[in-house]
Amino acid sequence: MAVTWIAFHLTDRCQLDCQHCLRDPGQKPKDLSLATIRKVLGEARRLYSTKQVALTGGEPTLHPELEGVLDAIVEHDFTWHVVTNGRRFEQLLGLVHDDPARRARLTAVNLSLDGADEATHDTIRGKGSFRDVMKAVTLCAAHGIPFVLQMVLNARNVHQIEAFGLMAAELGATRASFSMLQATGTHHDEALALPPRAWQNAQHRVERLAAVLTLPVTMPEGFYREQPFHVCEPMKSELLHVDVEGRLNLCCQHAGVPSEGPARDVAADLTTTSLLEAHRRLLGIIHETQAAKLAAMAEGSLGTWDHFPCNWCMKHFDKPHWTDEGARGPEAQRERWRGAWAKKVVLPVVR
Ligand code: SF4
Ligand code: SF4
């Protein structure tokens, strides 16, 4: 076990409004401060010899001091990858090429692509966004930059698993990644929800695809686990997640999502607390969570949805996410979450 990477939630800003987005566009966007990034990079390098950084958001390329962030990564001798919707890829490319050290440390650009065709992707992520990603793919290929295509599976694109994998291989991606939709707890993703059996079928199809493609095919945390006591990357402390407010937070799927009561998934404010002390507190959160899972196992109270680790985790932390079928999180939280003010999107449910 080692802290192998640090993920910085750089900003809440984004030009898109994807149906499954977990951020709250009703809030004034925040940006992670450069001073906090520098502090955490220094501590992580010194304490853990961590070498890899992930830049996420929101859309990380919209961070007002992105150039300074890349310089800090170089100064602290980290390698980096970025998760992006591709809309500002040319600007990112410009920054990368301004300094060979930034380019040398860039390990991958992870492009969010939610369909194997324009219509499917744009229905979920907004008009024009498929073309943004394809343009970014072309530029990556032209400049020899490794890129990953990552899809959030849901009811509207689950039929395209195989087509997506083949497309990723054909375009020259270094990896295809399929993640499981985490419900927002609002009406925005009602049309994207799938029942447990459909998720397990999708998972089996991804596994079969991985067996036939030479391209690596991965599935981040979230999918069904036969063994209920599953220990994910964040709970092994292999990944430390810094949220947009500069706090050490259990993981990106929790960060910024309101919980009922105090935010029990937040370990400490890194602007005022050392990374080591914050990590010590995080271990307490992890231990408490794992003990709660063991208690539920002892009671025999786990249902099918509880075998989806992130789903159980969200429920444990009182997040407005799924608990059994569809959006079943705390009603009170949904009131002050995204659905309370945004325009209702009515889409036919695809099963
Ligand atoms: S691109 Fe990412 S951050 Fe932006 S709206 Fe879509 S899911 Fe949210
Ligand atoms: S939501 Fe919980 S179970 Fe899922 S990756 Fe995050 S910490 Fe792990």
PDB file of C-alpha atoms and ligand atoms in Angstrom, residues 221 232 234-235 250-251 253-254 309-310 313-314, ligand 2:
ATOM      1  CA  GLU A 221     -14.726   1.608  -8.694  1.00  0.00           C
ATOM      2  CA  CYS A 232     -11.342   0.546  -3.040  1.00  0.00           C
ATOM      3  CA  PRO A 234      -9.274   5.645  -1.781  1.00  0.00           C
ATOM      4  CA  MET A 235      -9.913   3.347   1.186  1.00  0.00           C
ATOM      5  CA  LEU A 250     -12.561  10.552   0.978  1.00  0.00           C
ATOM      6  CA  CYS A 251     -13.004  10.547  -2.798  1.00  0.00           C
ATOM      7  CA  GLN A 253     -17.559  10.885  -5.781  1.00  0.00           C
ATOM      8  CA  HIS A 254     -18.204  12.506  -2.424  1.00  0.00           C
ATOM      9  CA  PRO A 309     -19.488  -0.375  -3.278  1.00  0.00           C
ATOM     10  CA  CYS A 310     -19.897   3.294  -4.188  1.00  0.00           C
ATOM     11  CA  CYS A 313     -20.673   4.276   0.469  1.00  0.00           C
ATOM     12  CA  MET A 314     -22.881   7.185  -0.678  1.00  0.00           C
TER      13      MET A 314
HETATM   14  S1  SF4 B   2     -17.510   6.282  -3.283  1.00  0.00           S
HETATM   15 FE1  SF4 B   2     -16.647   5.156  -1.535  1.00  0.00          FE
HETATM   16  S2  SF4 B   2     -16.462   3.052  -2.309  1.00  0.00           S
HETATM   17 FE2  SF4 B   2     -16.628   4.394  -4.088  1.00  0.00          FE
HETATM   18  S3  SF4 B   2     -14.518   4.868  -4.676  1.00  0.00           S
HETATM   19 FE3  SF4 B   2     -15.266   6.495  -3.326  1.00  0.00          FE
HETATM   20  S4  SF4 B   2     -14.574   5.907  -1.298  1.00  0.00           S
HETATM   21 FE4  SF4 B   2     -14.491   4.074  -2.587  1.00  0.00          FE
END
